[in-house]
PDB file of C-alpha atoms and ligand atoms in Angstrom:
ATOM      1  CA  MET Z   8     -29.928  34.348 -31.602  1.00 59.00           C
ATOM      2  CA  GLU Z   9     -32.993  35.940 -30.205  1.00 62.00           C
ATOM      3  CA  PRO Z  10     -36.179  34.633 -31.347  1.00 64.00           C
ATOM      4  CA  ILE Z  11     -38.246  36.791 -33.551  1.00 65.00           C
ATOM      5  CA  ASP Z  12     -41.539  38.036 -31.501  1.00 64.00           C
ATOM      6  CA  GLN Z  13     -44.367  37.482 -34.196  1.00 61.00           C
ATOM      7  CA  ASN Z  14     -45.945  40.714 -33.564  1.00 58.00           C
ATOM      8  CA  ASP Z  15     -42.692  42.512 -34.644  1.00 68.00           C
ATOM      9  CA  LEU Z  16     -42.648  40.976 -38.247  1.00 72.00           C
ATOM     10  CA  PRO Z  17     -42.382  43.343 -41.262  1.00 75.00           C
ATOM     11  CA  GLU Z  18     -45.707  44.091 -42.681  1.00 78.00           C
ATOM     12  CA  ILE Z  19     -45.026  42.225 -46.157  1.00 86.00           C
ATOM     13  CA  VAL Z  20     -42.734  39.324 -45.978  1.00 93.00           C
ATOM     14  CA  PRO Z  21     -41.581  38.397 -49.623  1.00 97.00           C
ATOM     15  CA  THR Z  22     -42.017  34.810 -50.464  1.00 98.00           C
ATOM     16  CA  HIS Z  23     -38.501  34.816 -52.273  1.00 98.00           C
ATOM     17  CA  ILE Z  24     -35.458  36.462 -51.414  1.00 98.00           C
ATOM     18  CA  ALA Z  25     -32.169  35.948 -53.316  1.00 98.00           C
ATOM     19  CA  ILE Z  26     -28.655  37.241 -52.236  1.00 98.00           C
ATOM     20  CA  ILE Z  27     -25.631  37.901 -53.576  1.00 98.00           C
ATOM     21  CA  MET Z  28     -23.117  37.274 -50.940  1.00 98.00           C
ATOM     22  CA  ASP Z  29     -20.665  39.555 -51.717  1.00 98.00           C
ATOM     23  CA  GLY Z  30     -17.801  40.973 -49.448  1.00 98.00           C
ATOM     24  CA  ASN Z  31     -16.283  38.161 -48.271  1.00 98.00           C
ATOM     25  CA  GLY Z  32     -12.448  39.174 -49.099  1.00 98.00           C
ATOM     26  CA  ARG Z  33     -12.991  42.714 -48.215  1.00 98.00           C
ATOM     27  CA  TRP Z  34     -13.913  41.677 -44.801  1.00 98.00           C
ATOM     28  CA  ALA Z  35     -11.117  39.198 -44.402  1.00 98.00           C
ATOM     29  CA  LEU Z  36      -8.476  41.980 -45.989  1.00 98.00           C
ATOM     30  CA  ALA Z  37      -9.997  44.581 -43.270  1.00 98.00           C
ATOM     31  CA  ARG Z  38      -9.156  42.244 -40.440  1.00 98.00           C
ATOM     32  CA  GLY Z  39      -5.658  41.394 -42.012  1.00 98.00           C
ATOM     33  CA  LEU Z  40      -6.538  37.772 -42.487  1.00 98.00           C
ATOM     34  CA  PRO Z  41      -6.353  35.667 -45.633  1.00 97.00           C
ATOM     35  CA  ARG Z  42      -9.606  35.664 -48.369  1.00 97.00           C
ATOM     36  CA  LEU Z  43     -10.787  32.184 -46.979  1.00 98.00           C
ATOM     37  CA  ALA Z  44     -10.984  32.984 -43.739  1.00 98.00           C
ATOM     38  CA  GLY Z  45     -13.763  35.564 -45.067  1.00 98.00           C
ATOM     39  CA  HIS Z  46     -15.309  32.929 -46.858  1.00 98.00           C
ATOM     40  CA  ARG Z  47     -15.490  30.821 -44.002  1.00 98.00           C
ATOM     41  CA  ALA Z  48     -17.110  33.617 -41.829  1.00 98.00           C
ATOM     42  CA  GLY Z  49     -19.451  33.899 -44.794  1.00 98.00           C
ATOM     43  CA  THR Z  50     -20.376  30.397 -44.572  1.00 98.00           C
ATOM     44  CA  GLU Z  51     -21.303  30.695 -40.635  1.00 98.00           C
ATOM     45  CA  ASN Z  52     -23.325  33.672 -41.523  1.00 98.00           C
ATOM     46  CA  LEU Z  53     -25.270  31.885 -43.950  1.00 98.00           C
ATOM     47  CA  ARG Z  54     -26.364  29.454 -41.371  1.00 97.00           C
ATOM     48  CA  ARG Z  55     -27.522  32.430 -39.085  1.00 97.00           C
ATOM     49  CA  VAL Z  56     -29.311  33.995 -41.873  1.00 98.00           C
ATOM     50  CA  ILE Z  57     -31.323  30.479 -42.887  1.00 98.00           C
ATOM     51  CA  GLU Z  58     -32.231  30.406 -39.585  1.00 97.00           C
ATOM     52  CA  ALA Z  59     -33.526  34.093 -39.881  1.00 97.00           C
ATOM     53  CA  CYS Z  60     -35.574  33.378 -43.052  1.00 98.00           C
ATOM     54  CA  ILE Z  61     -37.126  30.501 -41.376  1.00 97.00           C
ATOM     55  CA  GLU Z  62     -38.250  32.630 -38.575  1.00 96.00           C
ATOM     56  CA  PHE Z  63     -39.401  35.298 -40.758  1.00 96.00           C
ATOM     57  CA  GLY Z  64     -41.511  32.750 -42.663  1.00 96.00           C
ATOM     58  CA  ILE Z  65     -39.575  33.235 -46.075  1.00 98.00           C
ATOM     59  CA  GLN Z  66     -40.282  30.552 -48.406  1.00 98.00           C
ATOM     60  CA  TYR Z  67     -37.476  30.541 -50.618  1.00 98.00           C
ATOM     61  CA  LEU Z  68     -34.018  31.658 -50.215  1.00 98.00           C
ATOM     62  CA  THR Z  69     -31.642  31.516 -53.379  1.00 99.00           C
ATOM     63  CA  ILE Z  70     -27.850  32.287 -52.485  1.00 98.00           C
ATOM     64  CA  TYR Z  71     -25.206  33.112 -55.357  1.00 98.00           C
ATOM     65  CA  ALA Z  72     -22.302  30.496 -53.947  1.00 98.00           C
ATOM     66  CA  PHE Z  73     -20.195  30.313 -57.149  1.00 98.00           C
ATOM     67  CA  SER Z  74     -20.630  31.794 -60.539  1.00 97.00           C
ATOM     68  CA  THR Z  75     -19.618  30.397 -64.038  1.00 95.00           C
ATOM     69  CA  GLU Z  76     -16.885  33.443 -63.752  1.00 95.00           C
ATOM     70  CA  ASN Z  77     -15.530  32.608 -60.563  1.00 96.00           C
ATOM     71  CA  TRP Z  78     -13.208  29.910 -61.793  1.00 97.00           C
ATOM     72  CA  GLY Z  79     -11.288  32.919 -62.932  1.00 97.00           C
ATOM     73  CA  ARG Z  80     -10.140  33.207 -59.159  1.00 96.00           C
ATOM     74  CA  PRO Z  81      -6.756  32.127 -58.101  1.00 96.00           C
ATOM     75  CA  GLN Z  82      -6.622  28.261 -57.642  1.00 97.00           C
ATOM     76  CA  GLU Z  83      -6.031  28.151 -54.219  1.00 97.00           C
ATOM     77  CA  GLU Z  84      -9.253  30.343 -53.498  1.00 97.00           C
ATOM     78  CA  VAL Z  85     -11.252  27.984 -55.810  1.00 97.00           C
ATOM     79  CA  GLN Z  86      -9.700  24.908 -54.218  1.00 97.00           C
ATOM     80  CA  GLY Z  87     -10.662  26.670 -51.104  1.00 98.00           C
ATOM     81  CA  LEU Z  88     -13.953  27.397 -51.777  1.00 98.00           C
ATOM     82  CA  MET Z  89     -14.834  23.782 -53.207  1.00 97.00           C
ATOM     83  CA  LYS Z  90     -13.519  22.438 -49.861  1.00 97.00           C
ATOM     84  CA  ILE Z  91     -15.853  24.711 -47.830  1.00 98.00           C
ATOM     85  CA  PHE Z  92     -18.909  23.872 -49.929  1.00 98.00           C
ATOM     86  CA  GLU Z  93     -18.125  20.154 -49.539  1.00 97.00           C
ATOM     87  CA  ASP Z  94     -17.687  20.536 -45.656  1.00 97.00           C
ATOM     88  CA  VAL Z  95     -21.117  22.157 -45.465  1.00 97.00           C
ATOM     89  CA  ILE Z  96     -22.720  19.212 -47.111  1.00 97.00           C
ATOM     90  CA  ASP Z  97     -20.890  16.963 -44.813  1.00 97.00           C
ATOM     91  CA  ARG Z  98     -21.406  18.853 -41.637  1.00 97.00           C
ATOM     92  CA  GLU Z  99     -24.853  20.530 -42.199  1.00 97.00           C
ATOM     93  CA  LEU Z 100     -26.802  18.459 -44.114  1.00 98.00           C
ATOM     94  CA  GLN Z 101     -28.652  16.772 -41.250  1.00 98.00           C
ATOM     95  CA  GLU Z 102     -29.268  19.775 -39.526  1.00 98.00           C
ATOM     96  CA  LEU Z 103     -30.645  21.540 -42.417  1.00 98.00           C
ATOM     97  CA  HIS Z 104     -33.106  18.385 -43.177  1.00 98.00           C
ATOM     98  CA  ASP Z 105     -34.166  18.403 -39.215  1.00 98.00           C
ATOM     99  CA  GLN Z 106     -34.879  22.330 -39.638  1.00 98.00           C
ATOM    100  CA  GLY Z 107     -37.071  21.260 -42.761  1.00 98.00           C
ATOM    101  CA  VAL Z 108     -34.902  22.860 -45.463  1.00 98.00           C
ATOM    102  CA  GLN Z 109     -35.047  21.535 -48.967  1.00 98.00           C
ATOM    103  CA  LEU Z 110     -32.182  22.240 -50.972  1.00 98.00           C
ATOM    104  CA  ARG Z 111     -32.117  22.631 -54.700  1.00 98.00           C
ATOM    105  CA  HIS Z 112     -29.080  23.342 -57.311  1.00 98.00           C
ATOM    106  CA  ILE Z 113     -29.236  25.596 -59.921  1.00 98.00           C
ATOM    107  CA  GLY Z 114     -26.057  25.845 -62.317  1.00 98.00           C
ATOM    108  CA  ARG Z 115     -23.708  23.293 -64.171  1.00 97.00           C
ATOM    109  CA  LEU Z 116     -23.233  20.461 -61.728  1.00 96.00           C
ATOM    110  CA  ASP Z 117     -21.879  18.349 -64.506  1.00 94.00           C
ATOM    111  CA  GLN Z 118     -18.608  20.255 -64.789  1.00 91.00           C
ATOM    112  CA  LEU Z 119     -17.640  20.127 -61.044  1.00 94.00           C
ATOM    113  CA  ASP Z 120     -15.780  17.190 -59.239  1.00 95.00           C
ATOM    114  CA  PRO Z 121     -17.665  13.730 -59.429  1.00 97.00           C
ATOM    115  CA  VAL Z 122     -17.462  13.061 -55.543  1.00 96.00           C
ATOM    116  CA  PHE Z 123     -18.725  16.750 -55.113  1.00 97.00           C
ATOM    117  CA  GLN Z 124     -21.268  15.766 -57.533  1.00 97.00           C
ATOM    118  CA  GLU Z 125     -22.552  12.852 -55.692  1.00 98.00           C
ATOM    119  CA  LYS Z 126     -22.825  14.615 -52.494  1.00 98.00           C
ATOM    120  CA  VAL Z 127     -24.960  17.184 -53.910  1.00 98.00           C
ATOM    121  CA  LEU Z 128     -27.260  14.798 -55.551  1.00 98.00           C
ATOM    122  CA  HIS Z 129     -27.494  12.991 -52.337  1.00 98.00           C
ATOM    123  CA  ALA Z 130     -28.547  16.107 -50.612  1.00 98.00           C
ATOM    124  CA  LEU Z 131     -31.033  17.036 -53.045  1.00 98.00           C
ATOM    125  CA  GLU Z 132     -32.530  13.766 -52.946  1.00 98.00           C
ATOM    126  CA  TYR Z 133     -32.268  13.766 -49.154  1.00 98.00           C
ATOM    127  CA  THR Z 134     -34.170  16.950 -48.362  1.00 98.00           C
ATOM    128  CA  ARG Z 135     -36.605  16.688 -51.330  1.00 98.00           C
ATOM    129  CA  HIS Z 136     -39.652  16.333 -49.186  1.00 98.00           C
ATOM    130  CA  ASN Z 137     -38.817  19.435 -46.917  1.00 98.00           C
ATOM    131  CA  ARG Z 138     -41.467  22.165 -47.098  1.00 97.00           C
ATOM    132  CA  ARG Z 139     -40.178  24.847 -44.459  1.00 98.00           C
ATOM    133  CA  LEU Z 140     -37.733  26.767 -46.693  1.00 98.00           C
ATOM    134  CA  VAL Z 141     -36.364  25.709 -50.235  1.00 98.00           C
ATOM    135  CA  LEU Z 142     -32.783  26.816 -50.112  1.00 98.00           C
ATOM    136  CA  VAL Z 143     -31.856  27.145 -53.743  1.00 98.00           C
ATOM    137  CA  VAL Z 144     -27.813  27.164 -54.278  1.00 98.00           C
ATOM    138  CA  ALA Z 145     -26.388  28.601 -57.248  1.00 98.00           C
ATOM    139  CA  MET Z 146     -23.327  26.958 -58.000  1.00 98.00           C
ATOM    140  CA  ASN Z 147     -21.259  27.163 -61.202  1.00 98.00           C
ATOM    141  CA  TYR Z 148     -24.204  29.371 -62.142  1.00 98.00           C
ATOM    142  CA  GLY Z 149     -24.437  32.147 -64.504  1.00 98.00           C
ATOM    143  CA  GLY Z 150     -27.812  33.746 -66.004  1.00 98.00           C
ATOM    144  CA  ARG Z 151     -26.593  33.996 -69.520  1.00 98.00           C
ATOM    145  CA  ASP Z 152     -25.293  30.216 -69.372  1.00 98.00           C
ATOM    146  CA  GLU Z 153     -28.882  29.111 -67.883  1.00 98.00           C
ATOM    147  CA  ILE Z 154     -30.449  30.816 -70.735  1.00 98.00           C
ATOM    148  CA  VAL Z 155     -28.256  29.186 -73.401  1.00 98.00           C
ATOM    149  CA  ASN Z 156     -28.929  25.966 -71.717  1.00 98.00           C
ATOM    150  CA  ALA Z 157     -32.615  26.491 -71.966  1.00 98.00           C
ATOM    151  CA  ILE Z 158     -32.454  27.180 -75.774  1.00 98.00           C
ATOM    152  CA  GLN Z 159     -30.426  24.493 -76.501  1.00 98.00           C
ATOM    153  CA  ARG Z 160     -32.772  22.064 -74.740  1.00 98.00           C
ATOM    154  CA  MET Z 161     -35.946  23.424 -76.308  1.00 98.00           C
ATOM    155  CA  ILE Z 162     -34.146  22.885 -79.825  1.00 98.00           C
ATOM    156  CA  GLN Z 163     -33.370  19.090 -78.736  1.00 98.00           C
ATOM    157  CA  ASP Z 164     -36.869  18.558 -77.642  1.00 98.00           C
ATOM    158  CA  GLY Z 165     -37.849  19.937 -80.918  1.00 98.00           C
ATOM    159  CA  VAL Z 166     -40.183  23.123 -79.547  1.00 98.00           C
ATOM    160  CA  SER Z 167     -41.332  25.085 -82.454  1.00 98.00           C
ATOM    161  CA  ALA Z 168     -41.051  28.977 -82.714  1.00 98.00           C
ATOM    162  CA  ASP Z 169     -44.594  29.497 -82.018  1.00 98.00           C
ATOM    163  CA  GLU Z 170     -44.911  27.448 -78.812  1.00 98.00           C
ATOM    164  CA  VAL Z 171     -41.783  29.705 -76.811  1.00 98.00           C
ATOM    165  CA  ASP Z 172     -43.508  32.132 -74.567  1.00 98.00           C
ATOM    166  CA  TYR Z 173     -42.441  33.320 -71.175  1.00 98.00           C
ATOM    167  CA  ASP Z 174     -44.144  30.576 -69.505  1.00 98.00           C
ATOM    168  CA  LEU Z 175     -42.215  27.910 -71.687  1.00 98.00           C
ATOM    169  CA  VAL Z 176     -38.792  29.697 -71.096  1.00 98.00           C
ATOM    170  CA  SER Z 177     -38.935  29.589 -67.164  1.00 98.00           C
ATOM    171  CA  LYS Z 178     -39.837  25.871 -67.463  1.00 98.00           C
ATOM    172  CA  TYR Z 179     -36.909  25.357 -69.023  1.00 98.00           C
ATOM    173  CA  LEU Z 180     -34.528  27.338 -66.599  1.00 98.00           C
ATOM    174  CA  PHE Z 181     -32.641  25.652 -63.903  1.00 98.00           C
ATOM    175  CA  THR Z 182     -35.276  27.511 -61.589  1.00 98.00           C
ATOM    176  CA  ALA Z 183     -38.395  25.609 -63.236  1.00 98.00           C
ATOM    177  CA  GLY Z 184     -40.941  25.509 -60.309  1.00 97.00           C
ATOM    178  CA  VAL Z 185     -39.430  28.262 -58.150  1.00 98.00           C
ATOM    179  CA  PRO Z 186     -41.473  31.456 -57.903  1.00 98.00           C
ATOM    180  CA  ASP Z 187     -39.531  34.487 -59.052  1.00 98.00           C
ATOM    181  CA  PRO Z 188     -37.530  36.300 -56.507  1.00 98.00           C
ATOM    182  CA  ASP Z 189     -39.240  39.064 -55.079  1.00 97.00           C
ATOM    183  CA  LEU Z 190     -36.292  40.871 -53.581  1.00 98.00           C
ATOM    184  CA  ILE Z 191     -32.575  40.481 -54.489  1.00 98.00           C
ATOM    185  CA  ILE Z 192     -30.320  41.768 -51.932  1.00 98.00           C
ATOM    186  CA  ARG Z 193     -26.545  42.203 -52.831  1.00 98.00           C
ATOM    187  CA  THR Z 194     -24.247  43.333 -49.730  1.00 98.00           C
ATOM    188  CA  SER Z 195     -21.008  45.004 -49.725  1.00 98.00           C
ATOM    189  CA  GLY Z 196     -22.262  48.072 -51.406  1.00 97.00           C
ATOM    190  CA  GLU Z 197     -21.669  46.757 -55.035  1.00 97.00           C
ATOM    191  CA  LEU Z 198     -24.214  48.133 -57.428  1.00 98.00           C
ATOM    192  CA  ARG Z 199     -24.283  45.443 -59.856  1.00 96.00           C
ATOM    193  CA  GLY Z 200     -26.370  42.378 -61.176  1.00 97.00           C
ATOM    194  CA  SER Z 201     -23.514  40.266 -61.916  1.00 97.00           C
ATOM    195  CA  ASN Z 202     -25.121  37.372 -64.381  1.00 98.00           C
ATOM    196  CA  PHE Z 203     -27.383  36.469 -61.198  1.00 98.00           C
ATOM    197  CA  LEU Z 204     -31.176  35.455 -62.394  1.00 98.00           C
ATOM    198  CA  ILE Z 205     -31.376  37.831 -65.014  1.00 98.00           C
ATOM    199  CA  TRP Z 206     -34.370  36.374 -66.195  1.00 98.00           C
ATOM    200  CA  GLN Z 207     -36.005  35.715 -62.972  1.00 98.00           C
ATOM    201  CA  GLY Z 208     -35.111  38.910 -61.653  1.00 98.00           C
ATOM    202  CA  ALA Z 209     -36.973  41.111 -64.285  1.00 97.00           C
ATOM    203  CA  TYR Z 210     -38.899  42.668 -61.949  1.00 96.00           C
ATOM    204  CA  SER Z 211     -37.497  42.037 -58.404  1.00 97.00           C
ATOM    205  CA  GLU Z 212     -36.752  44.819 -56.120  1.00 97.00           C
ATOM    206  CA  TRP Z 213     -33.188  45.236 -55.296  1.00 98.00           C
ATOM    207  CA  TYR Z 214     -31.496  46.389 -51.928  1.00 98.00           C
ATOM    208  CA  PHE Z 215     -27.798  47.117 -51.579  1.00 98.00           C
ATOM    209  CA  PRO Z 216     -26.873  47.249 -47.905  1.00 98.00           C
ATOM    210  CA  PRO Z 217     -23.453  48.860 -47.101  1.00 98.00           C
ATOM    211  CA  VAL Z 218     -22.537  45.723 -45.020  1.00 98.00           C
ATOM    212  CA  TYR Z 219     -20.046  42.963 -45.924  1.00 98.00           C
ATOM    213  CA  TRP Z 220     -21.532  39.553 -46.201  1.00 98.00           C
ATOM    214  CA  PRO Z 221     -20.320  38.036 -42.999  1.00 98.00           C
ATOM    215  CA  ASP Z 222     -21.852  41.131 -41.037  1.00 98.00           C
ATOM    216  CA  PHE Z 223     -25.119  40.979 -42.901  1.00 98.00           C
ATOM    217  CA  ASP Z 224     -27.072  39.740 -39.774  1.00 96.00           C
ATOM    218  CA  LYS Z 225     -30.674  39.326 -38.408  1.00 95.00           C
ATOM    219  CA  ASP Z 226     -31.032  43.032 -37.935  1.00 95.00           C
ATOM    220  CA  GLN Z 227     -29.565  43.790 -41.301  1.00 97.00           C
ATOM    221  CA  LEU Z 228     -32.458  41.257 -42.960  1.00 97.00           C
ATOM    222  CA  ARG Z 229     -34.967  42.927 -40.901  1.00 96.00           C
ATOM    223  CA  LEU Z 230     -33.962  46.436 -42.508  1.00 96.00           C
ATOM    224  CA  ALA Z 231     -33.996  44.871 -45.912  1.00 97.00           C
ATOM    225  CA  LEU Z 232     -37.523  43.452 -45.190  1.00 96.00           C
ATOM    226  CA  GLU Z 233     -38.663  46.621 -43.868  1.00 94.00           C
ATOM    227  CA  GLU Z 234     -37.562  48.722 -46.575  1.00 94.00           C
ATOM    228  CA  TYR Z 235     -39.245  45.774 -49.153  1.00 95.00           C
ATOM    229  CA  SER Z 236     -42.658  46.276 -47.146  1.00 91.00           C
ATOM    230  CA  HIS Z 237     -42.659  49.924 -48.181  1.00 89.00           C
ATOM    231  CA  ARG Z 238     -41.755  49.315 -51.826  1.00 89.00           C
ATOM    232  CA  GLU Z 239     -44.698  49.362 -54.493  1.00 77.00           C
ATOM    233  CA  ARG Z 240     -44.170  46.784 -57.258  1.00 71.00           C
ATOM    234  CA  ARG Z 241     -45.820  48.260 -60.422  1.00 73.00           C
ATOM    235  CA  TYR Z 242     -44.264  45.539 -62.909  1.00 76.00           C
ATOM    236  CA  GLY Z 243     -44.411  48.453 -65.341  1.00 79.00           C
ATOM    237  CA  ARG Z 244     -47.668  49.630 -64.621  1.00 81.00           C
ATOM    238  CA  VAL Z 245     -48.512  53.121 -63.346  1.00 78.00           C
ATOM    239  CA  ALA Z 246     -49.349  53.519 -59.422  1.00 75.00           C
ATOM    240  CA  ALA Z 247     -52.240  52.444 -58.101  1.00 67.00           C
ATOM    241  CA  ALA Z 248     -54.984  55.140 -56.748  1.00 58.00           C
ATOM    242  CA  LYS Z 249     -54.423  55.586 -53.067  1.00 49.00           C
ATOM    243  CA  ASP Z 250     -57.944  53.827 -52.150  1.00 47.00           C
ATOM    244  CA  GLU Z 251     -57.114  50.919 -54.478  1.00 45.00           C
ATOM    245  CA  GLN Z 252     -53.809  50.074 -52.669  1.00 43.00           C
ATOM    246  CA  SER Z 253     -54.024  47.079 -50.774  1.00 42.00           C
TER     247      SER Z 253
HETATM  248  C1  FPP I 307     -18.049  36.760 -52.418  1.00 84.79           C
HETATM  249  O1  FPP I 307     -17.011  37.533 -51.678  1.00 84.79           O
HETATM  250  C2  FPP I 307     -18.739  35.280 -52.140  1.00 84.79           C
HETATM  251  C3  FPP I 307     -18.510  34.275 -52.835  1.00 84.79           C
HETATM  252  C4  FPP I 307     -17.390  34.294 -54.134  1.00 84.79           C
HETATM  253  C5  FPP I 307     -19.229  33.411 -52.629  1.00 84.79           C
HETATM  254  C6  FPP I 307     -18.858  32.326 -51.318  1.00 84.79           C
HETATM  255  C7  FPP I 307     -19.868  32.216 -50.750  1.00 84.79           C
HETATM  256  C8  FPP I 307     -19.604  31.815 -49.215  1.00 84.79           C
HETATM  257  C9  FPP I 307     -18.467  31.083 -48.904  1.00 84.79           C
HETATM  258  C10 FPP I 307     -20.675  31.877 -48.305  1.00 84.79           C
HETATM  259  C11 FPP I 307     -21.309  30.342 -47.885  1.00 84.79           C
HETATM  260  C12 FPP I 307     -21.698  29.505 -49.021  1.00 84.79           C
HETATM  261  C13 FPP I 307     -22.151  28.310 -49.130  1.00 84.79           C
HETATM  262  C14 FPP I 307     -23.115  27.906 -49.995  1.00 84.79           C
HETATM  263  C15 FPP I 307     -21.907  27.277 -48.318  1.00 84.79           C
HETATM  264  P1  FPP I 307     -16.144  38.251 -52.486  1.00 84.79           P
HETATM  265  O2  FPP I 307     -14.926  36.815 -52.520  1.00 84.79           O
HETATM  266  O3  FPP I 307     -16.275  38.363 -54.006  1.00 84.79           O
HETATM  267  O4  FPP I 307     -15.858  39.207 -51.748  1.00 84.79           O
HETATM  268  P2  FPP I 307     -14.637  40.747 -52.279  1.00 84.79           P
HETATM  269  O5  FPP I 307     -15.649  41.275 -53.296  1.00 84.79           O
HETATM  270  O6  FPP I 307     -14.926  41.611 -50.985  1.00 84.79           O
HETATM  271  O7  FPP I 307     -13.362  40.260 -52.751  1.00 84.79           O
END
């Protein structure tokens, strides 16, 4: 991969980008390959995108690896995906650690295979002091499920109604301590949120590149960041006067 010229960075680099890595299946279909070959190509691409994020100075990258709805896929595909995730931890953990990547998980870990759970917990513990890039892996994750889980735990903790505000809800989400995503990217041209970060993404910018995930390369990421640089985030307010804009 060509290193990035530091004078050639986009004007504003978001702190946190989140990605719905969509289109692995169609990428494979277009090549006459099985869907799992698309997921393997998507996995190789993820490695490249992580490296590019580090080079661009992005601090948080959240990826949608497996949703609470993905259990409805054919069993062979679900098992194949779980095997890919396990292999990635076995093969890539040390290199991710050496690159300064801290792993975090969001979603329901307790519903996954116990051996896999152990591996995930080990990976989180092993990398927890790393600061270069926080890689948040949404695995068995759903935004509505996350909010239900937060409400359940608030009730279990005896939180009273007048204590509930935006900050408290955020603290009960799986993403506690992670800043909200500035930019959410969904590859493959699909224009939906699909239950991803529905609380955290309330004011995120969205970007929908018309390429399948395995083809979303560093140049595509750069285009996304350039587009983001030119967006004006208003958070429900009116546009700032020209001379007040920074
Ligand atoms: C969507 O493609 C992708 C997924 C269901 C997620 C799987 C992602 C990877 C394997 C990338 C690597 C991730 C990790 C954590 C190692 P799709 O199957 O929905 O594509 P389609 O819409 O074209 O069928």
